[in-house]
PDB file of C-alpha atoms in Angstrom:
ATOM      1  CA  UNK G   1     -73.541-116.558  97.722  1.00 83.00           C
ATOM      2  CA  UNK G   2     -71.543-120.132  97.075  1.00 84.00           C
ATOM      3  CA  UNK G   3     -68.635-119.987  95.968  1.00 84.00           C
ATOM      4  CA  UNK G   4     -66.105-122.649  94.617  1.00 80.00           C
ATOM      5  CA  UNK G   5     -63.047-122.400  92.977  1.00 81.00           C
ATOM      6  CA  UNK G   6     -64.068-121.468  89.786  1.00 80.00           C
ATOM      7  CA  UNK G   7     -67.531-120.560  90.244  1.00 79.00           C
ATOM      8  CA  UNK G   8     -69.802-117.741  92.174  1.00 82.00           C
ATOM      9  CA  UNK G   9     -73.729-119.332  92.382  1.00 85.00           C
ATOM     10  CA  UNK G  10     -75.736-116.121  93.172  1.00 87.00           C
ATOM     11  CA  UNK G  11     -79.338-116.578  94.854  1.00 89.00           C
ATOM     12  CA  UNK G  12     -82.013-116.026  92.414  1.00 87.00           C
ATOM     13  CA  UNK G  13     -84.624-114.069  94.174  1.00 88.00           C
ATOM     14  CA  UNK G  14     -87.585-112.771  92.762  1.00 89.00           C
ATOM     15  CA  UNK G  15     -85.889-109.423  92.067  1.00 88.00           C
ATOM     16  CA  UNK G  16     -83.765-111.318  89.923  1.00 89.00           C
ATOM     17  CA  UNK G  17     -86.644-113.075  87.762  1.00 89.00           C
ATOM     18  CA  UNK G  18     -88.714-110.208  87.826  1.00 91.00           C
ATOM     19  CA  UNK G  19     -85.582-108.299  86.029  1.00 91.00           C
ATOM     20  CA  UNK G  20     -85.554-111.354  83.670  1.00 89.00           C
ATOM     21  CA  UNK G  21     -89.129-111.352  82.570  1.00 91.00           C
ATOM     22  CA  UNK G  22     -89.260-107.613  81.913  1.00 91.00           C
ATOM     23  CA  UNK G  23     -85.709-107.838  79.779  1.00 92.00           C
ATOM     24  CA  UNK G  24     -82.620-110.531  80.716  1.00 90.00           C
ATOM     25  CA  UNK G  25     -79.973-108.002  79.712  1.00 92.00           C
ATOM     26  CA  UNK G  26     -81.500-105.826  82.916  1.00 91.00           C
ATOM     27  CA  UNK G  27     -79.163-108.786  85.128  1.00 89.00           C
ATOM     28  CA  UNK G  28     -75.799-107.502  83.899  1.00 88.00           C
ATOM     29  CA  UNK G  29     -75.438-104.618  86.245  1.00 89.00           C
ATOM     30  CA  UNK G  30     -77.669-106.477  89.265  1.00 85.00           C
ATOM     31  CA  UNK G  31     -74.506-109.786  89.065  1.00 84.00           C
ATOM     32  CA  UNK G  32     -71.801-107.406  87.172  1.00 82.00           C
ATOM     33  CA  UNK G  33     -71.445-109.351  84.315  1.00 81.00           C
ATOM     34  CA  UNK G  34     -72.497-109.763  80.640  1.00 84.00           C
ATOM     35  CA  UNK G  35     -75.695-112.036  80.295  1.00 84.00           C
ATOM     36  CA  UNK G  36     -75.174-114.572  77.340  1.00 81.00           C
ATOM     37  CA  UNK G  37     -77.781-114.210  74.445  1.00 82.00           C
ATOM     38  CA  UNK G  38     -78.227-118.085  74.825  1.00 78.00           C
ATOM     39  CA  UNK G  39     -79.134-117.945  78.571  1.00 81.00           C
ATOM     40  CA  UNK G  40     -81.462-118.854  79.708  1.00 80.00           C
ATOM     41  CA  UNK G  41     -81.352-122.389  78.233  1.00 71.00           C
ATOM     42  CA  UNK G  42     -85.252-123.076  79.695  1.00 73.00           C
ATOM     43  CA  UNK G  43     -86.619-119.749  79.241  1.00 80.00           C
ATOM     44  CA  UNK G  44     -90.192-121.473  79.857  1.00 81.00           C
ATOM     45  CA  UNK G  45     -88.918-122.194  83.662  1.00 83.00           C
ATOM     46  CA  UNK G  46     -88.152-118.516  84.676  1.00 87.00           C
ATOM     47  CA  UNK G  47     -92.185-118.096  84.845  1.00 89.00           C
ATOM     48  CA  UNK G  48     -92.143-121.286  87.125  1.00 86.00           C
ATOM     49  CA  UNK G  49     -89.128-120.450  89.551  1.00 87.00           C
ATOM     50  CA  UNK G  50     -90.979-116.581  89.987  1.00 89.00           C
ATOM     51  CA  UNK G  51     -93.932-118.083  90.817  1.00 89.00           C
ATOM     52  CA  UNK G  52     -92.172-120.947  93.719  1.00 87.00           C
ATOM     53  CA  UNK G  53     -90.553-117.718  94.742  1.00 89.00           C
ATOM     54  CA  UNK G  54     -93.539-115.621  95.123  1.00 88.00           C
ATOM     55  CA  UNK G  55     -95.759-118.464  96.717  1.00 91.00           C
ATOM     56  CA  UNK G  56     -93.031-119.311  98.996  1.00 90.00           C
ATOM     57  CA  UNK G  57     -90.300-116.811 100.013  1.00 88.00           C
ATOM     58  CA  UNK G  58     -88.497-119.013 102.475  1.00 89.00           C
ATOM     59  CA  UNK G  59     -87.717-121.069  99.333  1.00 87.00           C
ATOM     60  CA  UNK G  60     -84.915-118.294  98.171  1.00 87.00           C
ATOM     61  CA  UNK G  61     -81.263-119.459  98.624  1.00 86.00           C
ATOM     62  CA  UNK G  62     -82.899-123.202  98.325  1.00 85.00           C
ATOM     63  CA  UNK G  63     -84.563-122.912  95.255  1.00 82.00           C
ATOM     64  CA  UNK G  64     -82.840-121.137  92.158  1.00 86.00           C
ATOM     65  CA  UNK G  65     -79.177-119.881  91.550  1.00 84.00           C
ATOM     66  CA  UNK G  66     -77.468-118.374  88.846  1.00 83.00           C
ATOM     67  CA  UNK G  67     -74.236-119.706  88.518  1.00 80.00           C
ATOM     68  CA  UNK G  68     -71.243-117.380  87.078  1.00 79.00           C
ATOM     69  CA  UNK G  69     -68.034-118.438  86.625  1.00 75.00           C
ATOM     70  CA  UNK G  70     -65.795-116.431  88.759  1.00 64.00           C
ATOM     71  CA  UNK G  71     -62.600-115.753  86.272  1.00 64.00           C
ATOM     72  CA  UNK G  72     -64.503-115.399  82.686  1.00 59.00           C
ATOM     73  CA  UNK G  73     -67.399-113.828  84.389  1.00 50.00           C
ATOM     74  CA  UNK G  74     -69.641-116.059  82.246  1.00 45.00           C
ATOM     75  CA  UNK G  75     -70.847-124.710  84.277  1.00 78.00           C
ATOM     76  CA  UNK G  76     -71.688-127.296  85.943  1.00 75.00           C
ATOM     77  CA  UNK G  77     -70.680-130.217  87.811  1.00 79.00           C
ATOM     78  CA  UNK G  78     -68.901-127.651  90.077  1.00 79.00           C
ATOM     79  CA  UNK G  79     -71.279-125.529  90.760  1.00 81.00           C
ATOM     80  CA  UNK G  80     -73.918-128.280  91.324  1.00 85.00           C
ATOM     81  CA  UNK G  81     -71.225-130.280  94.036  1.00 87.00           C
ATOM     82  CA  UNK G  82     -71.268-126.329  95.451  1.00 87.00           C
ATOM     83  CA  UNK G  83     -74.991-126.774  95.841  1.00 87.00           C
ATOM     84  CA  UNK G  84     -75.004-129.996  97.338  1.00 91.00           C
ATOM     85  CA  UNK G  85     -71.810-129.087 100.058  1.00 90.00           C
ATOM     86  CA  UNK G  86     -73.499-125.911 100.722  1.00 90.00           C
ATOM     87  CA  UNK G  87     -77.001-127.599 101.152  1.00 92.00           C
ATOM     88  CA  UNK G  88     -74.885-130.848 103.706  1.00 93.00           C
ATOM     89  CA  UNK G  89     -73.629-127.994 105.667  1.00 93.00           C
ATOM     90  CA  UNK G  90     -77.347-127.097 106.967  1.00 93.00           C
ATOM     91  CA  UNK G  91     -77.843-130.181 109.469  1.00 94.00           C
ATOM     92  CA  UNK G  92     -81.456-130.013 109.337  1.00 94.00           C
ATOM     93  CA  UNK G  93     -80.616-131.386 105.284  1.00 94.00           C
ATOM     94  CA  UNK G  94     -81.077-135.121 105.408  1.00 94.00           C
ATOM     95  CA  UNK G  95     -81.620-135.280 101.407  1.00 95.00           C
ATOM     96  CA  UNK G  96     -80.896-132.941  98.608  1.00 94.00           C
ATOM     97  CA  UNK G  97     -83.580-132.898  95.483  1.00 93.00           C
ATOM     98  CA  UNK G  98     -83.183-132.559  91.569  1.00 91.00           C
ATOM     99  CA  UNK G  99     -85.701-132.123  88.704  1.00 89.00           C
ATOM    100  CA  UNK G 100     -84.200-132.246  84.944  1.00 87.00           C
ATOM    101  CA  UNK G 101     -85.989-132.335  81.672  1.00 84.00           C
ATOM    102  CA  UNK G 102     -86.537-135.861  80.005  1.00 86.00           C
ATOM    103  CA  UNK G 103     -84.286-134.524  77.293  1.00 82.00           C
ATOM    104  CA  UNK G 104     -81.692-132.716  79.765  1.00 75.00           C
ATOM    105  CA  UNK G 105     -78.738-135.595  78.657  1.00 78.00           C
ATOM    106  CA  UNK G 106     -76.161-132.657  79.677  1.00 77.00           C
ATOM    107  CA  UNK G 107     -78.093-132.101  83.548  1.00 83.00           C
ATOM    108  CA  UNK G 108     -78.422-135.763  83.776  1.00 88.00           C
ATOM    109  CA  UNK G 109     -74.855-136.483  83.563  1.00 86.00           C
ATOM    110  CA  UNK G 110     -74.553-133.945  86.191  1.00 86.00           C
ATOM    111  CA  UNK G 111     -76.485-135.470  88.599  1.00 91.00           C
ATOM    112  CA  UNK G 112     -75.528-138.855  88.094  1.00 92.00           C
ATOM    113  CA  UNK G 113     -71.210-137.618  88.252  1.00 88.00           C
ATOM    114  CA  UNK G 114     -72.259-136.115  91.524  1.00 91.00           C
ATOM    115  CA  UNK G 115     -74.040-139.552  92.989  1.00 93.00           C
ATOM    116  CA  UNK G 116     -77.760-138.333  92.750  1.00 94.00           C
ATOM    117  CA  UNK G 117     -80.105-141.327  92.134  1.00 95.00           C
ATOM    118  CA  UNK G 118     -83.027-141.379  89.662  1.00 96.00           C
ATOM    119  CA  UNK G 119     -86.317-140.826  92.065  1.00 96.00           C
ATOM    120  CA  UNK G 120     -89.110-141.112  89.560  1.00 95.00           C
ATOM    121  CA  UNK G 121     -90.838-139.067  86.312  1.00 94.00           C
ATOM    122  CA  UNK G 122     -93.506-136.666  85.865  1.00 90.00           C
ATOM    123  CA  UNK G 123     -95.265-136.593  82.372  1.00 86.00           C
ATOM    124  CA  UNK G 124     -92.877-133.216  82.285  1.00 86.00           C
ATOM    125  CA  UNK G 125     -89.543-134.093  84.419  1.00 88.00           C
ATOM    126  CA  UNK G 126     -87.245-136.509  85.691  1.00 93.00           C
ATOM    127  CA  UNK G 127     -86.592-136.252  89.972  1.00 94.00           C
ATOM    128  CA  UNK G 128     -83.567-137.187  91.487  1.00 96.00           C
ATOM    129  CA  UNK G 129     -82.304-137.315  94.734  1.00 96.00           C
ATOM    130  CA  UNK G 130     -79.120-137.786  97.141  1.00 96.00           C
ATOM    131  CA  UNK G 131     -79.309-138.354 100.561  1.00 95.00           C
ATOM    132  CA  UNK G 132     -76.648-137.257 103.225  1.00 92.00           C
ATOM    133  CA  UNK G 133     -74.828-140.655 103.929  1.00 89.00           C
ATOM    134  CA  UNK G 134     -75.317-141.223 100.590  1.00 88.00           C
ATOM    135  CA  UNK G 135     -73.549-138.353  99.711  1.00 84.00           C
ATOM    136  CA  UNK G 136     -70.670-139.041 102.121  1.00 75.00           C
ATOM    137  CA  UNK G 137     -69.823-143.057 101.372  1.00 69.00           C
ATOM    138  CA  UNK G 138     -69.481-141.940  97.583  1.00 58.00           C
ATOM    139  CA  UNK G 139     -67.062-139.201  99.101  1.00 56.00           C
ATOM    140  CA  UNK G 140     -68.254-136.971  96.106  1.00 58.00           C
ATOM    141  CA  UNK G 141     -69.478-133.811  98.056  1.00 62.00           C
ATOM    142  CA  UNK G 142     -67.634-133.772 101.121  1.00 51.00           C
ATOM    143  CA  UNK G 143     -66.451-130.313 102.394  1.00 47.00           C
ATOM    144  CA  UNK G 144     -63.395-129.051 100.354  1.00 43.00           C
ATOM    145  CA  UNK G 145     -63.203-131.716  97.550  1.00 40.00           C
ATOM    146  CA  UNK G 146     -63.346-130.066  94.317  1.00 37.00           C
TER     147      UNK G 146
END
């Protein structure tokens, strides 16, 4: 698990996705929390990430996470800088990789607050990217900023 100050991002493994795809309200006592009736906002990609998962295990804890925030037990620049510090702490990471929905405007802004750099478009996605000294000149993900 990552954690940040105001945020736990849990591993989703494909115990996790198989509990969402049989019934979503199955998560609440797996994370110990109540599962939102809007979540998940792309219930088309839960199919997609079980798949990744199942095709390539070593992809867990690189992959997926479900982010709850730690005091309302309920997101997102936070836990996204979380992903990228956690991901610059492995030194075999030289570059850290995003894909958002054309119409994601909310991800996008994400991405682009934390420094990641528009990579290219699928007919179905937008990729984006941040490399390591990338990451450090902009100062945005460096070990214990918030």
């Amino acid at each position: 698990m990552i954690e940040t100050r105001n945020r736990q991002l849990v591993p989703c493994g494909p115990s996790h996705l198989e509990t969402v795809l049989r019934d979503k309200k199955g998560l609440e006592p797996l994370l110990g929390i109540p599962v939102p009736d809007s979540w998940p906002a792309l219930p088309g990609a839960i199919p997609h990430i079980y798949e990744k998962l199942g095709s390539d295990p070593s992809a867990v804890g690189w992959w997926s996470y479900l982010f709850v925030h730690a005091r309302d037990r309920v997101l997102a620049t936070e836990a996204a800088r979380g992903l990228l510090r956690w991901a610059f702490s492995h030194p075999e990471v030289a570059t850290v990789a995003a894909e958002t929905l054309p119409d994601g405007h909310g991800s996008i802004r994400v991405l682009q607050k934390l420094g990641m750099r528009f990579a290219g478009a699928t007919d179905r996605v937008l990729r984006w990217r941040l490399d390591r000294q990338d990451s450090k000149k902009e100062g945005r993900v460096e070990p214990g900023r918030r």
